[in-house]
Structures are given as structure tokens and as C-alpha cells.
Coordinates of C-alpha atoms and ligand atoms in Angstrom, one line a residue:
M224 CA 57.1 -98.9 -42.3
Y225 CA 59.5 -96.5 -43.9
L226 CA 62.5 -95.5 -41.7
S227 CA 61.5 -91.9 -41.9
E228 CA 58.2 -92.7 -40.2
L229 CA 60.0 -94.3 -37.1
P230 CA 59.9 -92.1 -34.1
T231 CA 63.1 -90.2 -33.0
V232 CA 64.9 -91.8 -30.0
H233 CA 66.0 -89.4 -27.2
I234 CA 69.1 -90.5 -25.3
A235 CA 70.1 -89.0 -22.0
G236 CA 73.9 -89.0 -21.5
G237 CA 76.7 -89.2 -24.1
G238 CA 79.1 -91.5 -22.2
L239 CA 80.1 -94.9 -23.2
A240 CA 76.6 -96.5 -23.4
G241 CA 74.9 -93.5 -24.8
S242 CA 77.4 -93.0 -27.5
E243 CA 77.3 -96.7 -28.5
C244 CA 73.5 -96.6 -28.5
A245 CA 73.2 -93.5 -30.6
Y246 CA 75.7 -94.9 -33.2
Q247 CA 74.0 -98.3 -33.5
L248 CA 70.6 -96.6 -33.9
A249 CA 71.9 -94.0 -36.5
R250 CA 73.8 -96.5 -38.7
R251 CA 70.4 -98.1 -39.1
G252 CA 68.8 -95.0 -40.2
I253 CA 67.1 -94.1 -36.9
D254 CA 67.0 -90.4 -35.9
V255 CA 68.5 -89.8 -32.5
Q256 CA 68.6 -86.8 -30.2
L257 CA 71.6 -87.3 -27.8
Y258 CA 71.5 -85.1 -24.9
E259 CA 74.9 -84.5 -23.0
M260 CA 75.0 -82.0 -20.2
R261 CA 78.8 -81.4 -20.4
P262 CA 80.5 -79.0 -20.7
N263 CA 77.8 -76.7 -19.5
V264 CA 77.1 -78.9 -16.4
Q265 CA 80.0 -81.0 -15.2
T266 CA 80.2 -84.0 -13.0
D267 CA 82.6 -84.4 -10.2
V268 CA 85.0 -86.6 -12.4
H269 CA 84.7 -85.7 -16.0
K270 CA 87.2 -83.1 -17.2
T271 CA 86.1 -82.5 -20.9
G272 CA 83.2 -81.9 -23.0
Y273 CA 84.0 -84.9 -25.1
L274 CA 81.5 -87.7 -25.4
A275 CA 82.5 -91.1 -24.1
E276 CA 85.2 -89.6 -21.9
L277 CA 87.1 -92.2 -19.8
V278 CA 86.9 -91.0 -16.3
C279 CA 89.7 -92.9 -14.7
S280 CA 92.0 -95.7 -16.2
N281 CA 92.7 -95.5 -19.9
S282 CA 92.3 -99.4 -20.1
L283 CA 89.4 -101.1 -21.4
K284 CA 90.9 -104.4 -19.9
S285 CA 92.1 -107.5 -21.6
T286 CA 91.7 -108.6 -25.2
S287 CA 92.5 -112.2 -24.4
I288 CA 89.5 -114.6 -24.5
D289 CA 91.0 -116.3 -21.5
N290 CA 89.7 -113.2 -19.7
A291 CA 85.9 -112.6 -19.5
S292 CA 86.3 -109.0 -20.6
G293 CA 88.1 -110.2 -23.6
V294 CA 85.1 -112.4 -24.5
L295 CA 82.7 -109.6 -24.1
K296 CA 84.9 -107.4 -26.4
E297 CA 84.9 -110.3 -28.9
E298 CA 81.3 -110.4 -28.9
M299 CA 80.9 -106.7 -29.3
R300 CA 83.3 -106.7 -32.3
I301 CA 80.9 -109.3 -33.9
L302 CA 78.1 -106.7 -33.4
D303 CA 80.3 -103.9 -34.8
S304 CA 80.6 -101.9 -31.6
L305 CA 81.7 -98.3 -32.1
I306 CA 83.6 -98.1 -28.8
L307 CA 85.6 -101.0 -29.6
K308 CA 86.5 -99.8 -33.2
V309 CA 87.6 -96.5 -32.0
A310 CA 89.6 -98.2 -29.1
D311 CA 91.4 -100.2 -31.7
E312 CA 92.1 -97.2 -33.7
T313 CA 93.6 -95.2 -30.8
R314 CA 95.3 -98.1 -28.9
V315 CA 98.5 -97.5 -27.0
P316 CA 100.8 -100.3 -26.1
A317 CA 99.9 -102.2 -23.0
G318 CA 100.4 -105.8 -23.5
T319 CA 97.1 -107.8 -24.0
A320 CA 95.2 -104.9 -22.3
L321 CA 93.3 -102.6 -24.7
A322 CA 94.7 -99.2 -23.5
V323 CA 93.8 -96.2 -25.5
D324 CA 95.0 -92.5 -25.9
R325 CA 92.1 -91.3 -24.0
E326 CA 92.0 -87.8 -25.6
R327 CA 92.1 -89.2 -29.1
F328 CA 89.5 -91.9 -28.2
A329 CA 86.9 -89.4 -26.9
R330 CA 87.7 -86.8 -29.6
K331 CA 87.2 -89.3 -32.4
I332 CA 83.9 -90.6 -31.0
T333 CA 82.7 -87.1 -30.6
E334 CA 83.5 -86.3 -34.1
I335 CA 81.8 -89.5 -35.5
L336 CA 78.6 -88.8 -33.6
E337 CA 78.6 -85.0 -34.4
N338 CA 79.1 -85.7 -38.1
N339 CA 76.4 -88.4 -38.3
K340 CA 73.3 -87.0 -40.2
H341 CA 70.9 -89.0 -38.0
I342 CA 72.3 -87.7 -34.7
Q343 CA 71.4 -84.4 -33.2
L344 CA 73.8 -83.6 -30.3
I345 CA 72.2 -81.5 -27.7
R346 CA 74.3 -80.0 -25.0
K347 CA 71.7 -79.8 -22.3
E348 CA 70.9 -81.5 -19.0
V349 CA 68.0 -83.7 -19.1
T350 CA 65.6 -83.3 -16.1
T351 CA 62.5 -85.0 -17.1
V352 CA 61.4 -87.5 -19.8
D353 CA 58.1 -87.2 -21.8
D354 CA 56.1 -90.0 -23.5
G355 CA 58.7 -90.2 -26.4
I356 CA 61.1 -93.1 -26.7
W357 CA 63.9 -92.5 -24.0
V358 CA 67.1 -94.3 -23.3
I359 CA 68.5 -93.2 -20.0
A360 CA 72.4 -93.7 -20.1
T361 CA 73.5 -91.1 -17.6
G362 CA 76.0 -93.2 -15.7
P363 CA 77.1 -93.4 -12.1
L364 CA 77.0 -89.7 -11.8
T365 CA 73.6 -88.9 -13.1
S366 CA 72.6 -85.3 -12.1
A367 CA 70.5 -84.7 -9.1
S368 CA 67.4 -83.5 -11.0
L369 CA 67.2 -86.4 -13.4
S370 CA 67.8 -88.7 -10.3
E371 CA 64.6 -87.3 -8.9
T372 CA 62.7 -88.2 -12.2
I373 CA 64.1 -91.8 -12.1
K374 CA 63.0 -92.2 -8.4
K375 CA 59.5 -91.2 -9.5
L376 CA 59.6 -93.9 -12.3
T377 CA 61.2 -96.7 -10.2
G378 CA 60.1 -95.9 -6.7
A379 CA 62.7 -94.1 -4.4
E380 CA 63.7 -97.5 -2.7
H381 CA 64.9 -98.8 -6.1
L382 CA 67.5 -96.0 -6.9
Y383 CA 70.8 -96.3 -5.2
F384 CA 73.6 -93.6 -4.8
F385 CA 76.6 -95.7 -3.9
D386 CA 77.8 -99.3 -4.2
A387 CA 78.7 -101.5 -1.1
V388 CA 79.7 -104.6 -2.8
S389 CA 81.2 -107.8 -1.0
P390 CA 83.5 -109.9 -2.9
I391 CA 82.3 -112.8 -4.9
I392 CA 84.3 -116.0 -5.0
Y393 CA 84.3 -118.8 -7.7
A394 CA 82.8 -121.9 -6.0
E395 CA 85.3 -124.1 -7.6
S396 CA 88.1 -122.3 -5.7
I397 CA 86.5 -122.9 -2.2
D398 CA 87.8 -125.8 -0.2
M399 CA 84.6 -127.8 0.2
G400 CA 86.2 -130.1 2.6
K401 CA 86.8 -127.2 5.1
V402 CA 83.6 -125.2 4.9
M403 CA 80.2 -126.2 6.5
K404 CA 77.0 -126.3 4.7
G405 CA 74.0 -125.0 6.5
N406 CA 71.9 -122.2 7.8
R407 CA 71.9 -120.7 11.2
Y408 CA 69.9 -123.0 13.7
Q409 CA 69.7 -125.6 10.8
E410 CA 66.8 -123.7 9.4
G411 CA 65.8 -124.0 5.8
E412 CA 67.7 -125.9 3.0
G413 CA 71.2 -125.2 3.9
D414 CA 71.8 -122.3 1.5
Y415 CA 75.0 -121.1 3.1
L416 CA 78.6 -122.2 3.3
N417 CA 80.1 -121.4 6.6
C418 CA 83.9 -120.7 7.2
L419 CA 84.4 -121.7 10.8
M420 CA 87.2 -120.0 12.7
N421 CA 88.9 -120.8 16.1
E422 CA 90.1 -117.9 18.3
E423 CA 93.7 -118.1 16.9
E424 CA 92.5 -117.9 13.3
Y425 CA 90.1 -115.2 14.0
T426 CA 92.7 -113.1 15.9
H427 CA 95.2 -113.4 13.0
F428 CA 92.6 -112.5 10.4
W429 CA 91.4 -109.5 12.5
E430 CA 95.1 -108.2 12.9
E431 CA 95.8 -108.5 9.2
L432 CA 92.4 -106.8 8.3
I433 CA 92.9 -103.7 10.4
N434 CA 96.3 -103.2 9.0
A435 CA 95.6 -103.8 5.4
E436 CA 95.7 -101.1 2.8
C437 CA 92.5 -99.3 1.7
V438 CA 91.6 -97.4 -1.5
P439 CA 91.6 -93.6 -0.6
I440 CA 88.3 -92.0 -0.4
K441 CA 87.8 -89.3 -3.0
A442 CA 86.5 -85.8 -1.8
F443 CA 83.1 -86.3 -3.5
E444 CA 82.5 -89.5 -2.0
T445 CA 82.9 -88.7 1.7
D446 CA 79.3 -87.7 2.4
L447 CA 77.8 -90.8 0.7
L448 CA 79.9 -93.6 2.1
F449 CA 79.3 -95.1 5.5
E450 CA 75.8 -93.8 5.3
R451 CA 74.0 -97.0 5.1
C452 CA 76.6 -99.8 5.9
K453 CA 80.1 -99.9 7.1
P454 CA 83.0 -101.6 5.4
I455 CA 84.2 -104.8 7.1
E456 CA 87.6 -103.2 8.0
E457 CA 86.0 -100.3 9.6
I458 CA 83.8 -102.5 11.8
A459 CA 87.0 -104.5 12.7
K460 CA 88.8 -101.2 13.7
T461 CA 86.2 -100.5 16.3
G462 CA 87.3 -103.4 18.5
K463 CA 88.7 -106.9 18.3
D464 CA 85.2 -108.5 19.0
A465 CA 83.1 -106.2 16.7
M466 CA 83.0 -108.5 13.8
R467 CA 82.0 -111.4 16.1
F468 CA 79.0 -109.5 17.1
G469 CA 78.3 -108.4 13.5
P470 CA 78.8 -110.2 10.2
L471 CA 81.1 -112.9 11.7
R472 CA 78.8 -113.9 14.5
P473 CA 78.7 -117.7 15.1
T474 CA 75.4 -117.9 16.7
G475 CA 73.2 -120.8 15.6
L476 CA 76.1 -122.7 14.0
I477 CA 77.8 -125.9 15.4
D478 CA 81.3 -126.9 14.5
P479 CA 81.0 -130.7 13.5
H480 CA 84.6 -131.3 14.7
T481 CA 84.1 -129.9 18.3
G482 CA 80.2 -130.1 18.6
K483 CA 80.4 -126.6 19.9
M484 CA 79.8 -123.2 18.6
P485 CA 82.8 -121.8 16.6
Y486 CA 84.6 -118.7 17.8
A487 CA 83.6 -116.9 14.6
A488 CA 82.1 -117.7 11.2
V489 CA 82.2 -116.1 7.7
Q490 CA 79.1 -116.9 5.7
L491 CA 79.1 -117.4 2.0
R492 CA 75.7 -117.2 0.1
A493 CA 75.2 -118.4 -3.4
E494 CA 75.1 -115.7 -5.7
N495 CA 73.4 -117.5 -8.7
K496 CA 71.1 -120.5 -9.4
A497 CA 74.0 -122.6 -10.8
K498 CA 75.9 -122.1 -7.5
T499 CA 79.1 -121.2 -9.4
M500 CA 79.8 -118.1 -7.3
Y501 CA 79.4 -117.3 -3.7
N502 CA 79.1 -113.8 -2.0
M503 CA 80.9 -113.1 1.2
V504 CA 78.0 -111.9 3.4
G505 CA 78.6 -108.5 5.1
F506 CA 82.0 -108.1 3.6
Q507 CA 81.6 -104.8 1.8
T508 CA 85.0 -103.3 1.8
R509 CA 87.4 -100.6 0.6
L510 CA 90.6 -102.8 0.7
K511 CA 92.8 -102.7 -2.3
W512 CA 92.1 -105.7 -4.6
G513 CA 95.6 -107.3 -3.8
E514 CA 94.8 -106.9 -0.1
Q515 CA 91.4 -108.5 -0.4
R516 CA 93.1 -111.6 -2.1
R517 CA 95.9 -111.7 0.6
V518 CA 93.7 -111.0 3.7
F519 CA 90.6 -113.0 2.8
R520 CA 92.5 -116.0 1.9
L521 CA 93.4 -116.2 5.6
I522 CA 89.7 -117.4 6.2
P523 CA 89.5 -121.2 6.5
G524 CA 88.4 -122.7 3.3
L525 CA 89.2 -119.7 1.3
E526 CA 93.0 -120.2 1.2
S527 CA 92.9 -120.6 -2.7
A528 CA 90.0 -118.3 -3.3
S529 CA 89.6 -117.0 -6.8
F530 CA 87.6 -113.9 -7.0
A531 CA 84.8 -113.3 -9.7
R532 CA 84.6 -109.8 -8.4
Y533 CA 86.4 -107.8 -5.6
G534 CA 84.4 -105.8 -3.0
V535 CA 84.0 -102.1 -3.6
M536 CA 82.5 -99.1 -2.0
H537 CA 82.1 -95.9 -4.2
R538 CA 79.8 -93.5 -5.5
N539 CA 77.6 -95.0 -8.0
T540 CA 73.9 -94.2 -9.3
F541 CA 72.2 -97.4 -10.1
I542 CA 68.7 -98.8 -10.1
N543 CA 67.4 -102.1 -8.9
S544 CA 67.2 -103.6 -12.3
P545 CA 65.8 -107.0 -11.3
R546 CA 62.8 -105.1 -10.1
C547 CA 62.6 -102.2 -12.5
L548 CA 63.7 -103.6 -15.9
D549 CA 62.6 -106.3 -18.2
R550 CA 65.2 -108.5 -19.9
F551 CA 65.5 -106.1 -22.7
L552 CA 66.5 -103.3 -20.3
R553 CA 63.1 -101.5 -20.7
S554 CA 61.4 -100.0 -17.7
R555 CA 58.5 -102.1 -16.5
A556 CA 56.7 -99.1 -15.1
A557 CA 57.0 -97.0 -18.4
P558 CA 57.8 -99.0 -21.4
N559 CA 58.8 -96.1 -23.4
V560 CA 61.9 -95.7 -21.2
W561 CA 64.9 -97.8 -21.5
F562 CA 68.1 -97.9 -19.5
A563 CA 71.7 -98.5 -20.6
G564 CA 75.1 -98.2 -19.1
Q565 CA 76.4 -98.2 -15.5
I566 CA 72.9 -97.1 -14.1
T567 CA 71.5 -100.6 -15.0
G568 CA 73.9 -102.2 -12.5
V569 CA 76.6 -103.3 -14.9
E570 CA 80.1 -102.1 -14.0
G571 CA 82.9 -101.0 -16.3
Y572 CA 83.6 -99.1 -19.6
V573 CA 83.1 -102.1 -21.8
E574 CA 80.1 -103.4 -19.9
S575 CA 78.4 -100.1 -20.0
A576 CA 79.0 -99.8 -23.8
A577 CA 77.7 -103.5 -24.3
T578 CA 74.3 -102.5 -22.8
G579 CA 74.1 -99.4 -25.0
L580 CA 74.6 -101.6 -27.9
Y581 CA 72.1 -104.3 -26.6
V582 CA 69.5 -101.6 -26.1
A583 CA 69.9 -100.1 -29.5
L584 CA 69.3 -103.6 -31.0
N585 CA 66.2 -104.3 -29.1
L586 CA 64.9 -100.8 -29.7
I587 CA 65.2 -101.3 -33.4
N588 CA 63.0 -104.4 -33.3
V589 CA 60.5 -102.7 -31.1
L590 CA 60.3 -99.6 -33.3
E591 CA 59.7 -101.9 -36.3
G592 CA 56.8 -103.5 -34.5
K593 CA 58.6 -106.7 -33.7
E594 CA 59.4 -108.3 -30.4
P595 CA 63.1 -108.1 -29.4
Y596 CA 65.1 -111.4 -29.5
P597 CA 66.9 -112.1 -26.1
L598 CA 70.6 -113.0 -26.5
P599 CA 71.6 -116.5 -25.6
D600 CA 72.6 -117.1 -22.0
E601 CA 75.7 -118.7 -23.3
T602 CA 77.0 -115.2 -24.6
M603 CA 78.8 -112.9 -22.0
M604 CA 76.5 -110.1 -22.9
G605 CA 73.4 -112.2 -22.5
S606 CA 74.5 -113.5 -19.2
L607 CA 75.4 -110.2 -18.0
V608 CA 72.0 -108.9 -18.9
R609 CA 70.3 -111.9 -17.4
Y610 CA 72.3 -111.4 -14.1
I611 CA 71.3 -107.7 -13.8
T612 CA 67.6 -108.6 -14.5
T613 CA 67.2 -111.8 -12.3
P614 CA 65.8 -111.3 -8.8
N615 CA 68.5 -111.3 -6.2
V616 CA 68.3 -110.8 -2.5
S617 CA 71.1 -108.1 -2.5
F618 CA 71.5 -106.9 -5.9
Q619 CA 74.8 -105.3 -6.6
P620 CA 76.7 -104.2 -9.7
M621 CA 78.5 -106.9 -11.7
Y622 CA 81.1 -106.9 -14.4
A623 CA 81.8 -109.5 -16.9
N624 CA 83.1 -112.8 -15.5
F625 CA 83.1 -116.5 -16.2
G626 CA 80.8 -117.3 -13.1
I627 CA 77.7 -115.8 -14.7
L628 CA 77.9 -118.1 -17.8
P629 CA 76.0 -121.4 -17.7
P630 CA 78.6 -123.8 -16.4
V631 CA 80.2 -126.7 -18.3
S632 CA 81.7 -129.8 -16.6
V633 CA 85.3 -129.6 -17.4
K634 CA 87.8 -129.9 -14.4
N635 CA 90.7 -127.9 -15.6
K636 CA 90.2 -124.2 -15.2
W637 CA 91.9 -122.9 -18.2
K638 CA 90.4 -125.6 -20.4
R639 CA 87.0 -124.7 -19.0
R640 CA 87.4 -121.1 -19.6
H641 CA 88.4 -121.6 -23.1
L642 CA 85.4 -123.8 -23.8
L643 CA 83.1 -121.2 -22.2
A644 CA 84.8 -118.4 -24.3
T645 CA 84.6 -120.1 -27.6
R646 CA 81.0 -121.3 -26.9
A647 CA 80.1 -117.7 -26.2
I648 CA 81.6 -116.3 -29.4
E649 CA 80.1 -119.1 -31.5
H650 CA 76.6 -118.5 -29.9
M651 CA 76.9 -114.7 -30.6
R652 CA 77.9 -115.4 -34.3
K653 CA 74.9 -117.5 -34.8
W654 CA 72.6 -115.0 -33.0
K655 CA 73.8 -112.2 -35.4
E656 CA 73.3 -114.4 -38.5
E657 CA 69.8 -115.5 -37.4
Y658 CA 68.4 -112.2 -36.1
L659 CA 70.4 -109.2 -37.1
K660 CA 69.3 -108.4 -40.5
R661 CA 70.7 -105.0 -40.8
Ligands
FAD929 C1 85.2 -92.2 -10.4 C2 84.8 -93.4 -11.2 C3 86.0 -94.1 -11.8 C4 85.7 -95.1 -12.6 N1 86.8 -95.8 -13.1 C5 86.6 -96.8 -14.0 C6 87.7 -97.4 -14.6 O1 88.9 -97.2 -14.4 N2 87.6 -98.6 -15.4 C7 86.2 -99.0 -15.8 O2 86.0 -100.0 -16.5 N3 85.2 -98.3 -15.2 C8 85.3 -97.3 -14.3 N4 84.2 -96.7 -13.7 C9 82.9 -97.2 -13.9 C10 82.2 -97.0 -15.4 O3 82.8 -97.9 -16.2 C11 82.3 -95.6 -15.9 O4 81.7 -94.7 -15.0 C12 81.7 -95.6 -17.3 O5 82.0 -94.4 -17.8 C13 80.2 -95.8 -17.3 O6 79.6 -95.5 -18.5 P1 78.2 -94.7 -18.7 O7 78.0 -94.6 -20.2 O8 77.1 -95.7 -18.1 O9 78.2 -93.5 -18.0 P2 79.2 -92.3 -18.4 O10 80.3 -92.6 -19.1 O11 79.5 -91.7 -17.1 O12 78.3 -91.4 -19.2 C14 77.1 -90.6 -18.6 C15 77.1 -89.4 -19.4 O13 75.8 -88.7 -19.0 C16 75.9 -87.4 -18.7 N5 74.9 -86.9 -17.8 C17 74.7 -87.3 -16.6 N6 73.4 -86.7 -16.2 C18 73.0 -86.1 -17.2 C19 71.7 -85.4 -17.5 N7 70.8 -85.3 -16.5 N8 71.5 -85.0 -18.7 C20 72.4 -85.1 -19.8 N9 73.5 -85.8 -19.6 C21 73.7 -86.3 -18.3 C22 77.3 -87.3 -18.1 O14 77.9 -86.0 -18.2 C23 78.1 -88.4 -18.8 O15 78.8 -87.7 -20.0 C24 84.4 -95.6 -12.9 C25 83.4 -94.9 -12.4 C26 83.6 -93.9 -11.5 C27 82.4 -93.0 -11.1

């Protein structure tokens, strides 16, 4: 089929994901209509009319491959990411972090896309999608009318408007000698790890928790938060025993050292099949990250806890991707509609752009009548996509981290990470050589 015969791709949202996706399609000769509602319709956090505006920090995190975000960036460079190319060009000094001059960064991306003959930039809010090819990349602040359309596509119960994420801890950093494996009332296979507390440990933890520093609530978030579930520190503030009758209830557990029910218990649930990460059950929180590290390490067994992701509660529109999308980020209910960016349940500037890139590569194959080629699980990008499309009892957004990669058995943490990183990059190079012909 000649390129000119391929259908036009419509992309809703010119943020990090939509811009990357549009660029990758256009550079392969595919016509794109890119819809961005700003500056005509603004969101609560964007300030300009530029595409790919960074709404908060100007940092795209670390470039070191000892860091999971650095590995993801390296993989994206292999795939010629626009976002990273422009970030490198507009970089400002910030050690190993890739920080950018936000104005130059967004302006440059806007100019590149505006001047691409295959891209038609349309400044308009998308409210519905037709039966053409669509990529929805409207981000955490998707407009209300499009959210209604998405709800019809996914089912209302599969579209969420805020994150209430509990921290996730690397299994290797949990003191397995201190925690007790088992479910309440010894039912089932013993999926949980239980951190048992006596009264003294509980009281100390409670006192530190109620006095810990939280992230301030932004004005546009006040109505949304606390609607469905309360942060752990808010539960704690209602009274000393409140947590013991809530997420820290000890019922159904027996402390093997005393033969009695413990005073309180924190439960950890495996976050992935390989059990490399554990989720702190019921610990959604607005504590600052440093405070989470300090206070949650007071829990017996978590003294050296290393966090794969910290808890957050903030405004965020995202879909239940494990239920709604296939592994290529295509809607199961409407295969002409694809999703990219934060709305798929990835979190972060780079992660959002990465899914935009991934969707573009998959779309090209589909438009040419081929099946897309899944990315190897060993790559950070492949693992991130696998994570957000794999059934999960409490699906919550995820950023790049080493815990999502298939594990290797090397004891030393830094050697292990280095091995995981080099393996990921090697697999991405091979994948590109084998499958990415243009
Ligand atoms: C307040 C806040 C702060 C954040 N801070 C950080 C941070 O510091 N670091 C970090 O890594 N991540 C941060 N994130 C998370 C995330 O990385 C960013 O939101 C990122 O921009 C997501 O990329 P995206 O492409 O999915 O969405 P966006 O970059 O938000 O792009 C979506 C675009 O779609 C447009 N749009 C929305 N609805 C429609 C519609 N119906 N029709 C047409 N256009 C539409 C929007 O105007 C926007 O330009 C933050 C998120 C929020 C909400």
C-alpha cells in the first residue's frame, strides 16, 4: 500500500504523549491531525498554548542508567524520541538530572510539529471520536466532555479522576525475618506479608504519622480528594485507635512469638507475579516523600525499606488499562481507538512520552496491515506497558522502576541494577534492528 493511501490518524491532546506520537507517525510519512484545546480551552495547570508544556517540575529526572528513568530515556533515544532530542537541546545544568528550559523546550516542540507537512495542528477541544483512527492522549486533566465519551467507551466504572496510591516497596529491602507471611484467619495461600506491632511500636508510629509533613492540596483538587478513600494520616488524625480499626486491624492474625493477636498489623500485598515489589495495603497518603521514608521505616520489618514508588493522592484522569486496553494500548471495546500518556496509567513526563512513541510504532504496523510486535519484557518500556495492561486487584498508576523488570539473581543491589539496565538497553537495540524497518 502506498503511504498516501494510509488513513489519517487523529490524535487528541498535544502534550508529551500526543506530541511524541504525532512526530513518530509523521516522520514515517503518515498524515496526522493533532487536536489541542489550548489556548482556547485551558486546564487548571497549563499556562501557555505550547504543545508538550511541562506543568510542574522542569526536570525529566535522571539520565544515569543506575536509575530506572535513565534506562527508559536510553531506550527512547534508541527509538529516536523527539521529546528527548529536544530536551537534550534545551538542557540546563542540573547534575545528572535532565532539566530543561521549559519555555524553549515547549516552544521548540511546537515549532517542529507546526512545520511538519504531515501534521495538521487543530486548536480545538475533542468531545467525541468517530470511527476513524484515534489516539487519546489528553492526559491527567482530560476535559469533562471528552471524559464522558471515554466513559461510554470504557464503562463508567473504569475511568478514574484521582490517584490514591499506596507506597510500593522493593521485596529485597523488607526484613523477611521480621514479617509474618500469611492471610487473615490462615485462609488461602498466604499472599500477604504482615508487619506486626506491639502497643509501644504502634503508639510511636502513630505519633510520628500525625505530625508528619504533607504535600499541600492544590485549589483544583479539593473537591476530588477524600471522596472515595481517606489518606492514612487523615485516618490516624481522627484518633489513636482509628488505624487499628481500619487498615492496621490485627484481626485474624496470630503473632508466632506470643501466640496472641498482635496490637496492630500493616499488611503488604505482592504487587507483581515475580513478587519483587509489595504494596502497603490501605496506605494511600499525601505525606511528602522524605516523610514517607522516615515514618514508614518505623514499621517493624520495614526499617531499611526502599521504595519502588511513593504514595500519592492527586487529581488524575486515567482508565483501568488492564481491563480496557490490549498490550498495544488499543481499546478492547473499540479497536480504532488507542490510548497514550498518563491516561493509560503510566505516571511522569518521560513515561507519558514513551507510551506515545510506543503507540505510534504499533499503529504504523497496523495501518500497514501487519500485527504489531510487542516489546520484550526485559525493556523498561515493555515492562511498563506489561504492568499497566496486566490484571491487578487494585490498579494504580506506575512510573519506571527496576521492580517491574523480570528479576535476575544477583545479590548486590547496584550490580543487579546495572545488569538489568544493560540487559534492557541491549534488548531494545535488538528489537529495533529486528522489527523497526523505518
Ligand atoms: C499538577 C500536575 C503536576 C505534575 N507534575 C509532574 C512533574 O513534576 N513531573 C512529572 O514527571 N510528571 C508530572 N505530572 C504527571 C505527568 O507526567 C504530566 O501530567 C504529563 O504532562 C502527562 O503527559 P500527557 O501527554 O499524558 O498529558 P499532558 O501533557 O497533560 O497533555 C495532554 C494535553 O491534552 C490537552 N487536552 C485535554 N483534553 C483535551 C480535549 N478534550 N481535546 C483536546 N485537547 C485536550 C491538554 O490541554 C494537554 O495539552 C504532573 C501532573 C499534574 C496533573
